[in-house]
Amino acid sequence: MVRHFLKDDDVTAAEQAQILALASELKAAPYSRRTFAGPQTVALIFDKTSTRTRVSFTVGVADLGGNPMVIDTGTSQMGKKESVADTARVLERQVATIVWRTYAHSGLEEMAANSNVPVINSLSDDYHPCQILADLLTIKEHKGTLAGRRFAYIGDASNNMANSYLIGMALAGMHVAVAGPSGYLPNAAVVARAQEIAAAHGGSVLVTTDAAAAIGNADAVATDTWISMGQEDEKEQRIKDFAGFTIDAALMSKAASDAIFLHCLPAYRGYEVTADVIDGDQSVIWDEAENRLHAQKALMAWLVEKSA
């Protein structure tokens, strides 16, 4: 059966751990797996602009012996003259894996439903599961273990990052807290799913409008931009709405003294985080950015092997 990775709980807790272990192996020995030797081609589809996703997947496919083919949907037929389902049927006969950075999550579901090769969500409006794998790998490297660790996400708790943090961190057995202003909290169905997963794996879930309560004694702290792509016209209102949710030295001091700071990038210093935090000694954002490469290589290799 072909395996896809569209959201964080498309793998089990044990499978998530397998992928992270393989990521560590590939970080130590970058060319030890030749999953796409041939070279086979991997389609990298981009509806949104990208730096880290484009670089990490392009390098990752090449490291695994494959040919990365970047498809810009602005210059392709996909979604305009041709349906997502028909595009999937064309691609599956010519590529080994499909990676798509897009808007509506429903498009990824349609792609996967019509593809006999793995489909990977490299970002959608609802989830960003590849980023969470990289973050988990980073926390594991700096803290040694994941289960029982306390994780806090502060900022726009209604976005794709918050959704994936809730589910992905709960799957790892962590205590995950997300905090955002009223009106910027996660969907109730996502919270319920995260609570279900946490109960099964020894973790817990807290959703709050109190940033200090969420960050208290956290082992790892994360944030994300307040203004995502497509929300630029809301910038001034969002800056007002998120007053008090900037991660500065005072707020960061409420976390554990050895807490690490994460940000999926790009970052806007002075808004969601101050320069002294993101550029300070507790920040591990460059390790985190690099770990997109290793986590995604492991994910691609694992999906292809499990789909064989």
Tab-separated table of C-alpha atoms in Angstrom:
chain	number	residue	atom	x	y	z
A	1	MET	CA	0.000	0.000	0.000
A	2	VAL	CA	1.349	3.403	-0.975
A	3	ARG	CA	2.069	5.686	1.976
A	4	HIS	CA	1.512	9.440	1.897
A	5	PHE	CA	2.441	12.157	4.413
A	6	LEU	CA	-0.151	14.911	4.318
A	7	LYS	CA	-0.479	15.608	8.035
A	8	ASP	CA	1.449	14.738	11.148
A	9	ASP	CA	-0.624	11.736	12.217
A	10	ASP	CA	-0.367	9.993	8.854
A	11	VAL	CA	2.346	8.070	10.706
A	12	THR	CA	2.106	6.352	14.072
A	13	ALA	CA	4.211	7.345	17.061
A	14	ALA	CA	6.514	4.380	16.411
A	15	GLU	CA	6.835	5.323	12.739
A	16	GLN	CA	7.579	8.946	13.621
A	17	ALA	CA	10.391	7.683	15.858
A	18	GLN	CA	11.706	5.505	13.006
A	19	ILE	CA	11.827	8.486	10.658
A	20	LEU	CA	13.642	10.613	13.233
A	21	ALA	CA	16.163	7.833	13.890
A	22	LEU	CA	16.796	7.511	10.157
A	23	ALA	CA	17.202	11.301	9.944
A	24	SER	CA	19.966	11.127	12.539
A	25	GLU	CA	21.648	8.335	10.564
A	26	LEU	CA	21.476	10.316	7.332
A	27	LYS	CA	22.802	13.435	9.018
A	28	ALA	CA	25.860	11.434	10.089
A	29	ALA	CA	26.206	9.653	6.726
A	30	PRO	CA	24.525	11.861	4.092
A	31	TYR	CA	24.984	9.540	1.105
A	32	SER	CA	24.360	6.193	2.779
A	33	ARG	CA	20.888	5.775	1.230
A	34	ARG	CA	20.361	5.839	-2.542
A	35	THR	CA	16.581	5.628	-2.533
A	36	PHE	CA	16.229	7.416	-5.875
A	37	ALA	CA	19.258	5.900	-7.624
A	38	GLY	CA	18.781	5.651	-11.356
A	39	PRO	CA	18.359	8.556	-11.145
A	40	GLN	CA	14.643	8.508	-10.480
A	41	THR	CA	12.835	11.846	-10.567
A	42	VAL	CA	10.953	13.515	-7.715
A	43	ALA	CA	8.403	16.213	-8.583
A	44	LEU	CA	8.713	19.286	-6.344
A	45	ILE	CA	5.610	21.403	-6.925
A	46	PHE	CA	5.449	24.981	-5.649
A	47	ASP	CA	2.338	27.138	-5.491
A	48	LYS	CA	4.035	29.382	-2.914
A	49	THR	CA	7.423	31.063	-2.857
A	50	SER	CA	10.020	29.171	-0.877
A	51	THR	CA	13.608	29.154	0.341
A	52	ARG	CA	14.092	26.406	2.949
A	53	THR	CA	11.582	23.987	1.426
A	54	ARG	CA	12.943	24.359	-2.096
A	55	VAL	CA	16.585	24.068	-1.057
A	56	SER	CA	16.155	21.211	1.419
A	57	PHE	CA	14.041	19.021	-0.858
A	58	THR	CA	16.184	19.733	-3.932
A	59	VAL	CA	19.391	18.863	-2.088
A	60	GLY	CA	17.719	15.937	-0.341
A	61	VAL	CA	16.544	14.285	-3.552
A	62	ALA	CA	20.015	14.700	-5.070
A	63	ASP	CA	21.667	13.270	-1.941
A	64	LEU	CA	19.409	10.212	-2.285
A	65	GLY	CA	20.618	9.685	-5.865
A	66	GLY	CA	17.626	11.244	-7.605
A	67	ASN	CA	16.740	14.043	-9.973
A	68	PRO	CA	14.709	16.885	-8.394
A	69	MET	CA	12.259	18.413	-10.893
A	70	VAL	CA	10.866	21.746	-9.701
A	71	ILE	CA	7.426	22.562	-11.105
A	72	ASP	CA	6.144	26.111	-10.815
A	73	THR	CA	2.359	25.899	-11.008
A	74	GLY	CA	2.292	29.435	-12.389
A	75	THR	CA	3.738	28.089	-15.642
A	76	SER	CA	2.076	24.645	-15.690
A	77	GLN	CA	-1.423	23.422	-16.547
A	78	MET	CA	-2.087	22.175	-13.026
A	79	GLY	CA	-5.167	23.637	-11.361
A	80	LYS	CA	-6.085	25.648	-14.440
A	81	LYS	CA	-6.529	23.620	-17.625
A	82	GLU	CA	-5.997	20.301	-15.841
A	83	SER	CA	-7.420	18.952	-12.590
A	84	VAL	CA	-5.278	17.886	-9.657
A	85	ALA	CA	-6.510	14.311	-10.119
A	86	ASP	CA	-5.452	14.215	-13.779
A	87	THR	CA	-2.101	15.788	-12.916
A	88	ALA	CA	-1.544	13.049	-10.316
A	89	ARG	CA	-2.275	10.360	-12.910
A	90	VAL	CA	0.284	11.888	-15.276
A	91	LEU	CA	2.988	12.338	-12.636
A	92	GLU	CA	2.679	8.924	-10.974
A	93	ARG	CA	3.804	7.203	-14.187
A	94	GLN	CA	6.970	9.283	-14.433
A	95	VAL	CA	8.150	10.240	-10.947
A	96	ALA	CA	9.001	8.325	-7.775
A	97	THR	CA	7.512	10.803	-5.286
A	98	ILE	CA	5.429	13.994	-5.400
A	99	VAL	CA	6.159	16.889	-3.017
A	100	TRP	CA	3.713	19.812	-3.027
A	101	ARG	CA	3.798	23.202	-1.298
A	102	THR	CA	0.325	24.625	-1.706
A	103	TYR	CA	-2.666	26.462	-0.249
A	104	ALA	CA	-5.800	24.324	0.266
A	105	HIS	CA	-5.144	21.017	2.018
A	106	SER	CA	-7.953	19.458	-0.034
A	107	GLY	CA	-5.716	19.630	-3.103
A	108	LEU	CA	-3.147	17.401	-1.431
A	109	GLU	CA	-5.858	14.939	-0.471
A	110	GLU	CA	-7.041	14.829	-4.095
A	111	MET	CA	-3.474	14.350	-5.304
A	112	ALA	CA	-2.859	11.476	-2.890
A	113	ALA	CA	-6.179	9.798	-3.705
A	114	ASN	CA	-5.143	9.590	-7.345
A	115	SER	CA	-1.437	8.744	-6.989
A	116	ASN	CA	0.301	5.394	-6.711
A	117	VAL	CA	3.524	7.063	-5.569
A	118	PRO	CA	3.998	8.820	-2.202
A	119	VAL	CA	2.667	12.375	-1.901
A	120	ILE	CA	4.280	14.671	0.681
A	121	ASN	CA	2.779	17.859	2.069
A	122	SER	CA	5.648	20.333	2.141
A	123	LEU	CA	3.193	22.988	3.408
A	124	SER	CA	-0.524	23.645	3.177
A	125	ASP	CA	-2.855	26.140	4.800
A	126	ASP	CA	-3.771	23.530	7.429
A	127	TYR	CA	-0.540	21.662	8.229
A	128	HIS	CA	3.252	21.854	7.942
A	129	PRO	CA	4.298	18.335	9.025
A	130	CYS	CA	7.782	18.359	7.471
A	131	GLN	CA	8.716	21.334	9.638
A	132	ILE	CA	7.613	19.488	12.762
A	133	LEU	CA	9.854	16.522	11.901
A	134	ALA	CA	12.784	18.936	11.628
A	135	ASP	CA	11.846	20.579	14.927
A	136	LEU	CA	11.538	17.237	16.692
A	137	LEU	CA	14.948	16.211	15.358
A	138	THR	CA	16.393	19.495	16.655
A	139	ILE	CA	14.859	19.091	20.107
A	140	LYS	CA	16.071	15.497	20.259
A	141	GLU	CA	19.615	16.596	19.381
A	142	HIS	CA	19.687	19.292	22.050
A	143	LYS	CA	17.651	17.571	24.769
A	144	GLY	CA	18.372	13.891	24.193
A	145	THR	CA	14.772	12.736	24.485
A	146	LEU	CA	11.322	13.843	23.347
A	147	ALA	CA	8.789	12.001	25.507
A	148	GLY	CA	7.863	14.016	28.575
A	149	ARG	CA	9.477	17.227	27.326
A	150	ARG	CA	7.517	20.470	27.538
A	151	PHE	CA	6.987	22.426	24.328
A	152	ALA	CA	5.405	25.869	23.960
A	153	TYR	CA	4.259	27.645	20.825
A	154	ILE	CA	3.402	31.346	21.167
A	155	GLY	CA	1.722	33.477	18.505
A	156	ASP	CA	-0.834	32.718	15.805
A	157	ALA	CA	-2.323	29.561	17.284
A	158	SER	CA	-4.849	29.262	14.457
A	159	ASN	CA	-2.323	28.632	11.694
A	160	ASN	CA	-0.795	25.541	10.086
A	161	MET	CA	2.215	25.556	12.405
A	162	ALA	CA	0.048	25.449	15.529
A	163	ASN	CA	-2.016	22.597	14.087
A	164	SER	CA	1.050	20.539	13.268
A	165	TYR	CA	2.751	21.323	16.574
A	166	LEU	CA	-0.312	20.139	18.481
A	167	ILE	CA	-0.534	16.827	16.652
A	168	GLY	CA	3.140	16.150	15.947
A	169	MET	CA	4.424	16.956	19.427
A	170	ALA	CA	1.598	14.976	21.053
A	171	LEU	CA	2.543	12.015	18.858
A	172	ALA	CA	6.075	12.236	20.281
A	173	GLY	CA	4.702	12.025	23.828
A	174	MET	CA	5.410	15.658	24.661
A	175	HIS	CA	3.458	18.162	26.739
A	176	VAL	CA	2.477	20.769	24.176
A	177	ALA	CA	1.042	24.202	24.963
A	178	VAL	CA	-0.060	26.753	22.376
A	179	ALA	CA	-0.995	30.335	23.179
A	180	GLY	CA	-2.507	33.024	21.018
A	181	PRO	CA	-4.891	35.953	21.305
A	182	SER	CA	-8.615	35.372	21.376
A	183	GLY	CA	-9.697	34.859	17.775
A	184	TYR	CA	-6.396	33.216	16.858
A	185	LEU	CA	-6.800	29.828	18.535
A	186	PRO	CA	-6.751	26.396	16.862
A	187	ASN	CA	-9.706	24.584	15.388
A	188	ALA	CA	-11.563	22.515	17.980
A	189	ALA	CA	-11.272	19.352	15.886
A	190	VAL	CA	-7.483	19.692	15.737
A	191	VAL	CA	-7.302	20.198	19.504
A	192	ALA	CA	-9.522	17.167	20.100
A	193	ARG	CA	-7.328	15.017	17.874
A	194	ALA	CA	-4.179	16.235	19.648
A	195	GLN	CA	-5.729	15.482	23.042
A	196	GLU	CA	-6.628	11.970	21.870
A	197	ILE	CA	-3.062	11.352	20.708
A	198	ALA	CA	-1.549	12.861	23.853
A	199	ALA	CA	-3.687	10.658	26.092
A	200	ALA	CA	-2.427	7.581	24.242
A	201	HIS	CA	1.258	8.540	24.418
A	202	GLY	CA	1.757	10.138	27.826
A	203	GLY	CA	1.658	13.769	26.771
A	204	SER	CA	-0.781	16.607	27.320
A	205	VAL	CA	-2.311	19.546	25.467
A	206	LEU	CA	-2.918	23.101	26.670
A	207	VAL	CA	-4.581	25.810	24.579
A	208	THR	CA	-4.646	29.247	26.182
A	209	THR	CA	-4.646	33.005	25.620
A	210	ASP	CA	-2.035	33.378	28.379
A	211	ALA	CA	1.455	33.361	26.852
A	212	ALA	CA	3.170	33.189	30.261
A	213	ALA	CA	1.128	30.159	31.271
A	214	ALA	CA	2.005	28.342	28.059
A	215	ILE	CA	5.730	29.031	28.197
A	216	GLY	CA	6.223	28.227	31.885
A	217	ASN	CA	9.087	25.722	32.381
A	218	ALA	CA	9.102	24.812	28.687
A	219	ASP	CA	12.098	22.883	27.372
A	220	ALA	CA	11.581	24.262	23.874
A	221	VAL	CA	9.817	27.419	22.728
A	222	ALA	CA	8.681	28.274	19.207
A	223	THR	CA	6.904	30.988	17.312
A	224	ASP	CA	6.022	31.837	13.722
A	225	THR	CA	5.311	34.953	11.727
A	226	TRP	CA	2.065	36.721	12.556
A	227	ILE	CA	1.508	37.604	8.904
A	228	SER	CA	1.628	34.573	6.615
A	229	MET	CA	1.477	34.649	2.822
A	230	GLY	CA	-1.877	36.000	1.700
A	231	GLN	CA	-2.445	37.944	4.931
A	232	GLU	CA	-0.404	41.034	4.082
A	233	ASP	CA	-3.492	43.274	3.990
A	234	GLU	CA	-4.187	42.318	7.622
A	235	LYS	CA	-0.740	43.368	8.851
A	236	GLU	CA	-1.651	46.443	10.872
A	237	GLN	CA	-4.615	44.786	12.574
A	238	ARG	CA	-2.608	41.665	13.371
A	239	ILE	CA	0.203	43.666	14.936
A	240	LYS	CA	-2.370	45.210	17.272
A	241	ASP	CA	-4.071	41.871	17.981
A	242	PHE	CA	-0.786	40.141	18.876
A	243	ALA	CA	0.390	42.746	21.371
A	244	GLY	CA	1.815	40.841	24.343
A	245	PHE	CA	2.689	37.751	22.324
A	246	THR	CA	6.177	38.780	21.254
A	247	ILE	CA	8.786	36.375	22.595
A	248	ASP	CA	11.247	38.708	24.288
A	249	ALA	CA	13.824	38.116	27.009
A	250	ALA	CA	11.251	38.629	29.763
A	251	LEU	CA	8.835	36.065	28.347
A	252	MET	CA	11.620	33.631	27.434
A	253	SER	CA	12.879	33.790	31.037
A	254	LYS	CA	9.685	32.033	32.146
A	255	ALA	CA	10.743	28.908	30.237
A	256	ALA	CA	13.291	26.470	31.667
A	257	SER	CA	16.708	28.080	32.110
A	258	ASP	CA	18.173	25.781	29.440
A	259	ALA	CA	15.228	26.079	27.045
A	260	ILE	CA	15.928	26.291	23.335
A	261	PHE	CA	14.230	28.660	20.906
A	262	LEU	CA	12.849	27.574	17.527
A	263	HIS	CA	11.442	29.469	14.541
A	264	CYS	CA	10.507	27.930	11.189
A	265	LEU	CA	11.593	31.144	9.388
A	266	PRO	CA	11.425	33.622	7.805
A	267	ALA	CA	11.454	35.700	10.993
A	268	TYR	CA	10.448	39.300	11.522
A	269	ARG	CA	12.542	40.601	14.388
A	270	GLY	CA	10.646	43.002	16.587
A	271	TYR	CA	7.269	41.423	15.873
A	272	GLU	CA	6.859	37.767	16.899
A	273	VAL	CA	10.352	37.644	18.461
A	274	THR	CA	12.968	40.140	19.535
A	275	ALA	CA	16.455	40.153	18.057
A	276	ASP	CA	18.109	39.341	21.379
A	277	VAL	CA	16.136	36.069	21.605
A	278	ILE	CA	16.375	34.830	18.027
A	279	ASP	CA	20.052	35.787	17.792
A	280	GLY	CA	20.847	34.774	21.370
A	281	ASP	CA	22.508	31.762	22.943
A	282	GLN	CA	19.251	29.810	23.364
A	283	SER	CA	18.340	30.044	19.689
A	284	VAL	CA	18.874	26.910	17.579
A	285	ILE	CA	17.185	28.186	14.426
A	286	TRP	CA	20.096	27.375	12.109
A	287	ASP	CA	20.271	23.783	13.368
A	288	GLU	CA	16.511	23.647	12.843
A	289	ALA	CA	16.749	24.991	9.287
A	290	GLU	CA	19.468	22.476	8.396
A	291	ASN	CA	17.444	19.656	9.897
A	292	ARG	CA	14.723	20.188	7.298
A	293	LEU	CA	17.180	18.503	4.900
A	294	HIS	CA	17.892	15.472	7.078
A	295	ALA	CA	14.306	14.940	8.259
A	296	GLN	CA	12.892	15.179	4.749
A	297	LYS	CA	15.489	12.818	3.303
A	298	ALA	CA	14.533	10.308	5.966
A	299	LEU	CA	10.834	10.850	5.271
A	300	MET	CA	11.227	10.318	1.526
A	301	ALA	CA	13.353	7.203	1.975
A	302	TRP	CA	10.951	5.782	4.579
A	303	LEU	CA	7.823	6.419	2.475
A	304	VAL	CA	9.323	4.827	-0.631
A	305	GLU	CA	10.470	1.775	1.330
A	306	LYS	CA	7.085	1.373	3.037
A	307	SER	CA	5.264	1.800	-0.288
A	308	ALA	CA	7.298	-0.867	-2.092
